[in-house]
CSV table of C-alpha atoms in Angstrom, one decimal:
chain,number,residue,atom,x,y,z
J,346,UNK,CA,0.0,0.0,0.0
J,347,UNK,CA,1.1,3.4,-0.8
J,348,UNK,CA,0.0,6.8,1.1
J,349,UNK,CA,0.1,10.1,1.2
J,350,UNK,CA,0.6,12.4,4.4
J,351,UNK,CA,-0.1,16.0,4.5
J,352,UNK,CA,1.6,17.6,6.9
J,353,UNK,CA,4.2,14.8,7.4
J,354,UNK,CA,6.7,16.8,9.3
J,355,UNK,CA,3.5,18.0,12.1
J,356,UNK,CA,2.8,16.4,15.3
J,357,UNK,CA,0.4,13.7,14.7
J,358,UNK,CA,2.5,13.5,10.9
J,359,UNK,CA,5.7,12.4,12.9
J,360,UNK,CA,3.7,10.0,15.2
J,361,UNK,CA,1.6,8.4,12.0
J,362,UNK,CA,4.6,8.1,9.9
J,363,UNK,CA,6.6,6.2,12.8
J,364,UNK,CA,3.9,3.4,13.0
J,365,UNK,CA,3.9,3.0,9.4
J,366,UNK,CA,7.5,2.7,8.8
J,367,UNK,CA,6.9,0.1,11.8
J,368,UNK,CA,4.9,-2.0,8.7
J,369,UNK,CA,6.9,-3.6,6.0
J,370,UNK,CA,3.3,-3.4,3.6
J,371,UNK,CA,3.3,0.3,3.3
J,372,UNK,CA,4.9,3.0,1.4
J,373,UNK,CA,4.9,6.7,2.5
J,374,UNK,CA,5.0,9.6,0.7
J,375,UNK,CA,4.9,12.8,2.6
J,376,UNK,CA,3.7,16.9,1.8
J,377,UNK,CA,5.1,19.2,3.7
J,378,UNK,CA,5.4,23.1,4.0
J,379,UNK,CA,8.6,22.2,1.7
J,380,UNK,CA,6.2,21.3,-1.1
J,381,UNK,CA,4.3,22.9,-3.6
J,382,UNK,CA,0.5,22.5,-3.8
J,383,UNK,CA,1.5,21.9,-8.1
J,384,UNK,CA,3.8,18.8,-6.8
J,385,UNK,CA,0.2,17.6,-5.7
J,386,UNK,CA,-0.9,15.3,-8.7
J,387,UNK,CA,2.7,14.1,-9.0
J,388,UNK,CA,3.1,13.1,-5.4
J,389,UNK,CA,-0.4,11.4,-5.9
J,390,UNK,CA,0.3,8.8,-8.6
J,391,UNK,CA,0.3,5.0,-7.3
J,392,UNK,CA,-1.2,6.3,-3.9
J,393,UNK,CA,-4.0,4.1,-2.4
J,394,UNK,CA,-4.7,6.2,0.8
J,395,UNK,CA,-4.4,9.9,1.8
J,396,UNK,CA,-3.9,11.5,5.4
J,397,UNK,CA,-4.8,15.3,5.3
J,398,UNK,CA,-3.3,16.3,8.3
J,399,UNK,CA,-1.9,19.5,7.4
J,400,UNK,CA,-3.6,23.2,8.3
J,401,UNK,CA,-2.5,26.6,9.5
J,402,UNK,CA,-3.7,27.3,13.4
J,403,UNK,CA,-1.6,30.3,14.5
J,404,UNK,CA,-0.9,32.2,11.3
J,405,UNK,CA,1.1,35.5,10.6
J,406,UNK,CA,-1.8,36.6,8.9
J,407,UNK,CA,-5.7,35.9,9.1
J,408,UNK,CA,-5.3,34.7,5.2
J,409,UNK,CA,-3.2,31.7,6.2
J,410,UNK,CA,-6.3,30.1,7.5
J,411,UNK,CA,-8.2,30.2,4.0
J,412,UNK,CA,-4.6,29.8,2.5
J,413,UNK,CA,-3.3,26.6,4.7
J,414,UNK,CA,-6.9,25.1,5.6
J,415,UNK,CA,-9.5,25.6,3.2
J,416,UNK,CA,-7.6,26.3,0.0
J,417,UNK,CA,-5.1,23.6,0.3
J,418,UNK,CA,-8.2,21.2,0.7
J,419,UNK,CA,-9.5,22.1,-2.5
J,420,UNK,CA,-6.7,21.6,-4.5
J,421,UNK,CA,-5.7,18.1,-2.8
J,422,UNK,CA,-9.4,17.1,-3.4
J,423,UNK,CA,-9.1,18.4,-7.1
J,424,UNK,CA,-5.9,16.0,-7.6
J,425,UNK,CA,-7.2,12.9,-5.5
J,426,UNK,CA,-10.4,13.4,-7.7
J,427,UNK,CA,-8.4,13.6,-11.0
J,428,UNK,CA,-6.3,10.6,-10.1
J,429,UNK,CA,-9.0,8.1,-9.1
J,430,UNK,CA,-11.0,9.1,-12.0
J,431,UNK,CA,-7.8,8.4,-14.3
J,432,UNK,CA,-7.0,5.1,-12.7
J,433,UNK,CA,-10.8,4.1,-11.5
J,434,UNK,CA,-9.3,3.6,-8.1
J,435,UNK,CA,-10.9,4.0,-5.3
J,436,UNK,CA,-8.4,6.5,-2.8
J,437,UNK,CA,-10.0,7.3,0.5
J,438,UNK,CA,-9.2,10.5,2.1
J,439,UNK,CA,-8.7,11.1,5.6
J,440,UNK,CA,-9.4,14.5,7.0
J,441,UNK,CA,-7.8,15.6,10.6
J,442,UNK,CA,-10.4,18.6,11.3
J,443,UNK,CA,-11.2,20.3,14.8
J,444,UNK,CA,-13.9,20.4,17.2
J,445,UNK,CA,-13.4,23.9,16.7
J,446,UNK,CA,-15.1,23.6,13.0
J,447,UNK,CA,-18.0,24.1,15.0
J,448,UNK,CA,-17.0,27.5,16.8
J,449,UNK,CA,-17.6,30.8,14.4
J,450,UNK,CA,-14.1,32.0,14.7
J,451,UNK,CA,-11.4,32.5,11.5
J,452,UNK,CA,-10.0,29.1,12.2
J,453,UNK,CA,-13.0,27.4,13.2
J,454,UNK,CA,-14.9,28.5,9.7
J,455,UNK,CA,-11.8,27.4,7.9
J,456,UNK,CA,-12.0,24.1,8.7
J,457,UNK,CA,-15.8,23.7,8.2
J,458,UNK,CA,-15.2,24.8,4.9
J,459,UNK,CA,-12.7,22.2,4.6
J,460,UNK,CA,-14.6,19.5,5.3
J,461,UNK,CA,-17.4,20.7,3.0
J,462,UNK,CA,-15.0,21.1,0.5
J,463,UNK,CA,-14.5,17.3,0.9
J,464,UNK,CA,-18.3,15.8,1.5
J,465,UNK,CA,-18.6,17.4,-1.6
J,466,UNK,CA,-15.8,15.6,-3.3
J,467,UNK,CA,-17.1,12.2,-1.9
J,468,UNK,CA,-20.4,12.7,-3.0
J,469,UNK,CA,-19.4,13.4,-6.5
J,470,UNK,CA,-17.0,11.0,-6.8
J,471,UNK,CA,-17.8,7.4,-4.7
J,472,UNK,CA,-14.2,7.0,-5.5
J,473,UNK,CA,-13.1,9.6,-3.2
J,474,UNK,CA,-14.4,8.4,0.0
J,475,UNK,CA,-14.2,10.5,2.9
J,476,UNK,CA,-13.2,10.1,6.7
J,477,UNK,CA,-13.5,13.0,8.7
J,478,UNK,CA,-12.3,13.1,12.7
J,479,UNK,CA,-13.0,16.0,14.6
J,480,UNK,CA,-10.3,16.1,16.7
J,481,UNK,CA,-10.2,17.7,20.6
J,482,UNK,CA,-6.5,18.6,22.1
J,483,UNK,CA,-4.8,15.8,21.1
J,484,UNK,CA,-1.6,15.0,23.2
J,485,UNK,CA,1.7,13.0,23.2
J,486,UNK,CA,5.3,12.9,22.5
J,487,UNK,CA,7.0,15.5,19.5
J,488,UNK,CA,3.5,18.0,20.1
J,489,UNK,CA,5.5,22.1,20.1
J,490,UNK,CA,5.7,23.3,23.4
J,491,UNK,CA,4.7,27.1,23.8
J,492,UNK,CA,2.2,26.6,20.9
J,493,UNK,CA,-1.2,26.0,21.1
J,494,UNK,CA,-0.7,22.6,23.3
J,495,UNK,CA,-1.2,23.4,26.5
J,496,UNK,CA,-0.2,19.6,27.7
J,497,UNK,CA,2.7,20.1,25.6
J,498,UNK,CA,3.5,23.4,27.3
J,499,UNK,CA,3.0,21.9,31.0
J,500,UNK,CA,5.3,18.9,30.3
J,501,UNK,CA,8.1,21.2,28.8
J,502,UNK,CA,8.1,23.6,31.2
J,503,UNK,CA,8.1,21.9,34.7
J,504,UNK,CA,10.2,19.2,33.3
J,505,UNK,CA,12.7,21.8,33.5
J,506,UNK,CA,11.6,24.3,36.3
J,507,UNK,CA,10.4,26.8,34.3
J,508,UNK,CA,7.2,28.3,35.4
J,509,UNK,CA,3.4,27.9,33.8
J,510,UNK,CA,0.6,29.8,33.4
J,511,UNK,CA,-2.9,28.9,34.6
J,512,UNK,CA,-5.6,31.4,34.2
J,513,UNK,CA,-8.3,29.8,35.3
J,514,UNK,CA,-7.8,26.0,36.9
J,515,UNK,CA,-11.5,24.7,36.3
J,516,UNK,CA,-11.5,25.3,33.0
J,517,UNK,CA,-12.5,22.4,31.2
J,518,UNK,CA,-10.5,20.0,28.6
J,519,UNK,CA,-11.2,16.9,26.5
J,520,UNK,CA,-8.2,15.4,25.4
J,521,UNK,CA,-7.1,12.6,23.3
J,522,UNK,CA,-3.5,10.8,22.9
J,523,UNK,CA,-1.9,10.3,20.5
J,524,UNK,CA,-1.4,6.8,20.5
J,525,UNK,CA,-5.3,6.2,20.2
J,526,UNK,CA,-5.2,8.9,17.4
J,527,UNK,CA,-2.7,6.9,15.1
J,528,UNK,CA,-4.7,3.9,16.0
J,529,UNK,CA,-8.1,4.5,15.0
J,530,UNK,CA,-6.6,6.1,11.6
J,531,UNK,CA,-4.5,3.0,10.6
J,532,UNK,CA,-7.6,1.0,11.4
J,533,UNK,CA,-9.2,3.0,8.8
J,534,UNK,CA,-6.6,2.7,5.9
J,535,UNK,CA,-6.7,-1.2,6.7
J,536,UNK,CA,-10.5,-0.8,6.0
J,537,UNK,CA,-11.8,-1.2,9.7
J,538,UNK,CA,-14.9,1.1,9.8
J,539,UNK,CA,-15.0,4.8,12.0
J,540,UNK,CA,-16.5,5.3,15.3
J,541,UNK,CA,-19.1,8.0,14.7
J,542,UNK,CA,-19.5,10.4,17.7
J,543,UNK,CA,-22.8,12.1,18.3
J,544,UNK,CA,-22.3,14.6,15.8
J,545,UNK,CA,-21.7,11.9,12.9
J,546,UNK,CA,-18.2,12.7,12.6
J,547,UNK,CA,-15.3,9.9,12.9
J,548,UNK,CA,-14.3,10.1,16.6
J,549,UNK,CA,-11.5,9.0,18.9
J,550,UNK,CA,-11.4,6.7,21.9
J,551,UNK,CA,-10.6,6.7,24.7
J,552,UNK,CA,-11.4,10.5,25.6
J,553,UNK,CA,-10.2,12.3,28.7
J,554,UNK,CA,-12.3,15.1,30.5
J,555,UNK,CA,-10.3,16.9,32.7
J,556,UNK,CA,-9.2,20.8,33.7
J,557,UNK,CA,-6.2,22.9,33.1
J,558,UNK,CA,-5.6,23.0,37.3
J,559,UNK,CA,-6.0,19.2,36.9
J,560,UNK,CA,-3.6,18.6,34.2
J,561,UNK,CA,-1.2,21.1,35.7
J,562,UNK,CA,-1.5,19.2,39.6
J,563,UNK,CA,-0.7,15.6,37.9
J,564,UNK,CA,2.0,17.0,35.6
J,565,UNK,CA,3.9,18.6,38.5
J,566,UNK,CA,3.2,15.8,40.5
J,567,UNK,CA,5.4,13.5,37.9
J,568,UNK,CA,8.2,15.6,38.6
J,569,UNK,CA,8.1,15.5,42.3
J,570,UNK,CA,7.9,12.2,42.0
J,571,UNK,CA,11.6,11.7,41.6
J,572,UNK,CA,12.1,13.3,44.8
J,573,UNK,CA,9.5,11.9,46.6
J,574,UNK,CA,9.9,8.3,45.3
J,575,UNK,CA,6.2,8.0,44.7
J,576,UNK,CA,4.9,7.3,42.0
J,577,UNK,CA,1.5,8.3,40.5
J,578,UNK,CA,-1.0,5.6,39.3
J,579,UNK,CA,0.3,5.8,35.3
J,580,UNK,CA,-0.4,2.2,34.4
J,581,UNK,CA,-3.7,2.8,32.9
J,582,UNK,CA,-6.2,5.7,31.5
J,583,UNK,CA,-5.1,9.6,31.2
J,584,UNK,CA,-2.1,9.1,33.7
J,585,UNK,CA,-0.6,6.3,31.5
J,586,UNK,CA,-0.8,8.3,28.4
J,587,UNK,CA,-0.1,12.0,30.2
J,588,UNK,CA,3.5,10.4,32.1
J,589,UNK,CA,4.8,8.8,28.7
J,590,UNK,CA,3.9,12.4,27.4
J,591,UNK,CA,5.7,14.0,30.2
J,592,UNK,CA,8.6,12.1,30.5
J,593,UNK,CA,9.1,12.6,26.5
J,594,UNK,CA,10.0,16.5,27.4
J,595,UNK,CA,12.6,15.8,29.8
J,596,UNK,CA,16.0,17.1,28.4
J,597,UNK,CA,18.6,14.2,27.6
J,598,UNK,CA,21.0,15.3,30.8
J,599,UNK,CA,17.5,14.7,33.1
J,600,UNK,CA,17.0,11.2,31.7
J,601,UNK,CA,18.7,9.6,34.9
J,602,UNK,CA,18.5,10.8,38.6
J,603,UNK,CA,20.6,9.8,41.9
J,604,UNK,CA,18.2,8.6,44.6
J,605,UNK,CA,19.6,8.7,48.0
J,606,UNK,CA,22.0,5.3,49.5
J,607,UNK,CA,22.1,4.2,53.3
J,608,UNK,CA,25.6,2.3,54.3
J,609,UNK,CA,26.9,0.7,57.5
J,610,UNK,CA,29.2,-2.0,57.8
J,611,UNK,CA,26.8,-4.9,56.7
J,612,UNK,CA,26.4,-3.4,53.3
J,613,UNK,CA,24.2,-0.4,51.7
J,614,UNK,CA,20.1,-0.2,51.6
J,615,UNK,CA,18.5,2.0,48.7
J,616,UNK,CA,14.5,2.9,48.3
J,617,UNK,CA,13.6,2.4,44.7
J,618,UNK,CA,10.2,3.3,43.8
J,619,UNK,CA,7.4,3.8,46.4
J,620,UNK,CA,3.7,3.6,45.2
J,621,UNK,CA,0.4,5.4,46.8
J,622,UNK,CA,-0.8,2.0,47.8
J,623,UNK,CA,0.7,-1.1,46.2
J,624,UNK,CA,4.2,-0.8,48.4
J,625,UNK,CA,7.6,0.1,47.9
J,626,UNK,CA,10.6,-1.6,45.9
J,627,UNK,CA,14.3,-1.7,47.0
J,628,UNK,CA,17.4,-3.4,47.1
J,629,UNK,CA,19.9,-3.9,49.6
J,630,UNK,CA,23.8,-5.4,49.6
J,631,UNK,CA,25.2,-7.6,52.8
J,632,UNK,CA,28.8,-8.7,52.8
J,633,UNK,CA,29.8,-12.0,53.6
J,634,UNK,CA,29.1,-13.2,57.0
J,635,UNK,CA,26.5,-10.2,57.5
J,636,UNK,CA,23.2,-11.0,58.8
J,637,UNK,CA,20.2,-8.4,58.2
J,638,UNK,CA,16.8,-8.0,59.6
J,639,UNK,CA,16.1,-9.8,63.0
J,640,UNK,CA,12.8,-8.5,63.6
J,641,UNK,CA,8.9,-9.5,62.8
J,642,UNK,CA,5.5,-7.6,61.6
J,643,UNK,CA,2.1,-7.9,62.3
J,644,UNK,CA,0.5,-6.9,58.8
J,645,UNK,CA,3.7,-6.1,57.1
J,646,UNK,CA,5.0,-8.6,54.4
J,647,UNK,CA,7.7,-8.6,51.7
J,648,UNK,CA,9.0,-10.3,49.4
J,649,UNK,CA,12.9,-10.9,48.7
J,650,UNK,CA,15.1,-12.0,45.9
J,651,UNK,CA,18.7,-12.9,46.1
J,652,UNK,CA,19.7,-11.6,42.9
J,653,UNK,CA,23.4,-12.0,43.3
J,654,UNK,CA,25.2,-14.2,46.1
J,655,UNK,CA,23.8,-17.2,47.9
J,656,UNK,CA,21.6,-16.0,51.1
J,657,UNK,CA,20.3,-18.0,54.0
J,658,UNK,CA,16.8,-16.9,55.7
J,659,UNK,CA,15.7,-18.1,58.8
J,660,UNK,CA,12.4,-17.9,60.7
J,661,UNK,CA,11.0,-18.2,64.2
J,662,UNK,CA,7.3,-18.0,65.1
J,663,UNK,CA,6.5,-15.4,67.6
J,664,UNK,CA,4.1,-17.9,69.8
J,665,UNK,CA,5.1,-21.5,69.1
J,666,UNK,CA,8.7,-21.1,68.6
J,667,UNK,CA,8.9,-23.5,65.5
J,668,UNK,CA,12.0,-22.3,63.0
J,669,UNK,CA,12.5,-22.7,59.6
J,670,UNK,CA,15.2,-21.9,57.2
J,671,UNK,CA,15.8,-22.1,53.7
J,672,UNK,CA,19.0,-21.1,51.0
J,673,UNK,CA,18.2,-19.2,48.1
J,674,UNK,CA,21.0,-17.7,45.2
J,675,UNK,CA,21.2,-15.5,42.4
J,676,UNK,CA,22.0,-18.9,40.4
J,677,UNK,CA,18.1,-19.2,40.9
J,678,UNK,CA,15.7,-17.1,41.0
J,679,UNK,CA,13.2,-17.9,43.9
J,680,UNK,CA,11.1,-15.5,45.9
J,681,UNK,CA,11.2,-15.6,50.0
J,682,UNK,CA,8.2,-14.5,51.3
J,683,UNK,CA,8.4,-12.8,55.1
J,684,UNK,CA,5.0,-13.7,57.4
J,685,UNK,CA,3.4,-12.0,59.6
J,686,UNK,CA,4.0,-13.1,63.5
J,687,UNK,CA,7.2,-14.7,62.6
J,688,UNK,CA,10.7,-13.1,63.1
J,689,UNK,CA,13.1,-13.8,60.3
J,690,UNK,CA,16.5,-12.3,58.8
J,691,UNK,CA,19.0,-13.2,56.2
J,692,UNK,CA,22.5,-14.1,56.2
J,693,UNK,CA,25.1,-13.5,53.7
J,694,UNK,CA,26.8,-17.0,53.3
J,695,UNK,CA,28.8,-16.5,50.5
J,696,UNK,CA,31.8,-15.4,49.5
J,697,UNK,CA,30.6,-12.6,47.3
J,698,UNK,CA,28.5,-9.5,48.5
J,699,UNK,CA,25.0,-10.6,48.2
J,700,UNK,CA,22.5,-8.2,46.2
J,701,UNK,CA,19.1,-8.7,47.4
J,702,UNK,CA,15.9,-7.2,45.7
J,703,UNK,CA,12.9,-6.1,48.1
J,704,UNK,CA,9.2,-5.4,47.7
J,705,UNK,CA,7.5,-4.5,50.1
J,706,UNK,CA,3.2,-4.2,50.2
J,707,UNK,CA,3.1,-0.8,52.3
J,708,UNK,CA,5.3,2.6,52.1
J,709,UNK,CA,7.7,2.3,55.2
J,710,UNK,CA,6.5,4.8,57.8
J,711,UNK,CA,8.6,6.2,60.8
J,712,UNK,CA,5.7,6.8,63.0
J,713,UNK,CA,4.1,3.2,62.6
J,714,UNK,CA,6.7,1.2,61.1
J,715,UNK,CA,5.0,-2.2,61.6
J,716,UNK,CA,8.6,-3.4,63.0
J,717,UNK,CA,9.8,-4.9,65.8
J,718,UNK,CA,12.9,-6.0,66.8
J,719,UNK,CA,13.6,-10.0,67.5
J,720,UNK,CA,17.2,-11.3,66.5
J,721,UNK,CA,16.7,-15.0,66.0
């Protein structure tokens, strides 16, 4: 399959033209500002799917939008029309408009024009059909900062301590990632059919309803989050999508951070990554002969693994007495689990220093650690 992008070198462009050099069946051929709309019908030939993605949103002059937006439309319609009706192939256009088609401002009109521009098209030509999203804010990596993305301005600017703007925090927001963007426009080129929203036009899902003071609160959180060592919930919904975002903006010399060590003689201790309620992870060295632990919990559990080193735990209930020990190296990987109501600790018996991975289910706390001393 071959296809043509308009506005290639834009933000959802960059992201679009990523996933399909990801495919080995399709060829991309790409308009940019570098082109001329005359290079159109040439550019066309062979092309069995179009992406319009280009358009002019903050413009020099009032002009650009007709120019970039409506203009543009017509003569890419014209060509896709000329070509299919050369060939008698079918080439489907689809159309990244605006929710704010709908609003009676310069841009807005521009882009309803647009997509009239190409109804019309379709419904001269049934070899022209036409797939037209009405996009909210869409979000995600490679989006200009300190342009008319105000995710894209958050991320870039706290990332590195520079200060945002928030006029007013309830404002409201629908957003949409990128990621679901891409998606629900390659299932179109590989024929899948559009999810209509209410208004008829092609719609993405998920969508995210939030507020700028929102958005602003979770992004900042993110980055106080490396000092902190908790995390926010990012494995699913807007979070998920928002921290990939975030952490796209960071600048290369911020990709790593030092989090802080704890020595004595038995070895070193180091927190991790500490969640809101799912527990903590760490790791911790012993040299050999060096014992750690010695104590017990009463709803406290965690789970070790001896990643490097050969480690013996041992185990003494609280009540009965009974004992238990086991062995467990880096040479294989098997999880110790500590119990509640027993004491326990672990022993270096190597000759190596031992490297121990922890997780533990709750956030340590000084005031209520949940641990009591008991050497065994």
């Amino acid at each position: 399959m071959k296809v043509l992008i308009t506005g290639a070198k834009g933000f959802i462009g960059l992201n679009l033209r990523l996933r399909l050099q990801e495919r080995n069946d399709v060829e991309v051929v790409c308009f940019s500002r570098d082109h001329q709309v005359g290079e159109l019908p040439q550019l066309l030939k062979g092309v069995d799917f179009v992406f319009h993605l280009a358009g002019v949103n903050r413009p020099k002059d009032i002009s650009e939008f007709t120019t970039g937006n409506t203009n543009l439309t017509r003569d890419l319609c014209h060509a896709v029309a000329g070509i299919a009706s050369t060939t008698g192939k079918s080439i489907p256009v689809l159309f990244a408009s605006s929710v704010q088609a709908s609003l009676d401002t310069p841009y807005g009109q521009s882009k309803r024009d647009a997509e009239t521009i190409l109804a019309l098209a379709s419904q001269e030509s049934p070899l022209v059909p036409v797939h037209i999203f009405r996009l909210p804010n869409v979000f995600g990596k490679w989006c200009k900062p300190n342009y008319n993305s105000v995710v894209a301005t958050f991320c870039h600017n706290i990332s590195r301590k520079l200060p945002i703007r928030v006029n007013d925090a309830n404002t409201s927001m629908t957003l949409v990632y990128i990621d679901d963007v891409v998606e629900q426009f390659l299932n179109i080129m590989d024929g899948g059919s559009p999810l209509l929203g209410a208004d008829g036009f092609a719609s993405v899902h998920p969508q995210y309803a939030t507020t700028v003071g929102e958005l602003a609160s979770l992004i900042q959180a993110f980055y106080d989050s490396r000092g902190s060592l908790v995390t926010e919930r990012v494995g699913t919904g807007l979070a998920r999508a928002l921290y990939a975002t975030y952490v796209s903006y960071l600048p290369v010399d911020d990709f790593s951070y030092n989090i802080p060590q704890y020595a004595d003689k038995r070895g070193v201790f180091v927190e991790i990554l500490k969640t809101p309620d799912c527990g903590q992870f760490s790791f911790f060295t012993a040299h050999p002969g060096q014992t750690r632990g010695g104590h017990y919990h009463h709803s406290k559990t965690e789970k070790f693994l001896v990643i490097k080193g050969q480690g013996l735990f041992r185990f003494r209930h609280m009540l009965s007495g009974e004992t238990h020990e086991l062995t467990t190296s880096g040479d294989k990987p098997q999880i110790v689990d500590t119990v509640p109501g027993w004491t326990h600790d672990i022993t270096n018996t190597g000759a190596d220093e031992m490297l121990v991975m922890l997780w533990a289910n709750e956030i340590f706390d000084s005031a209520r650690p949940d641990t009591f001393s008991c050497p065994l």
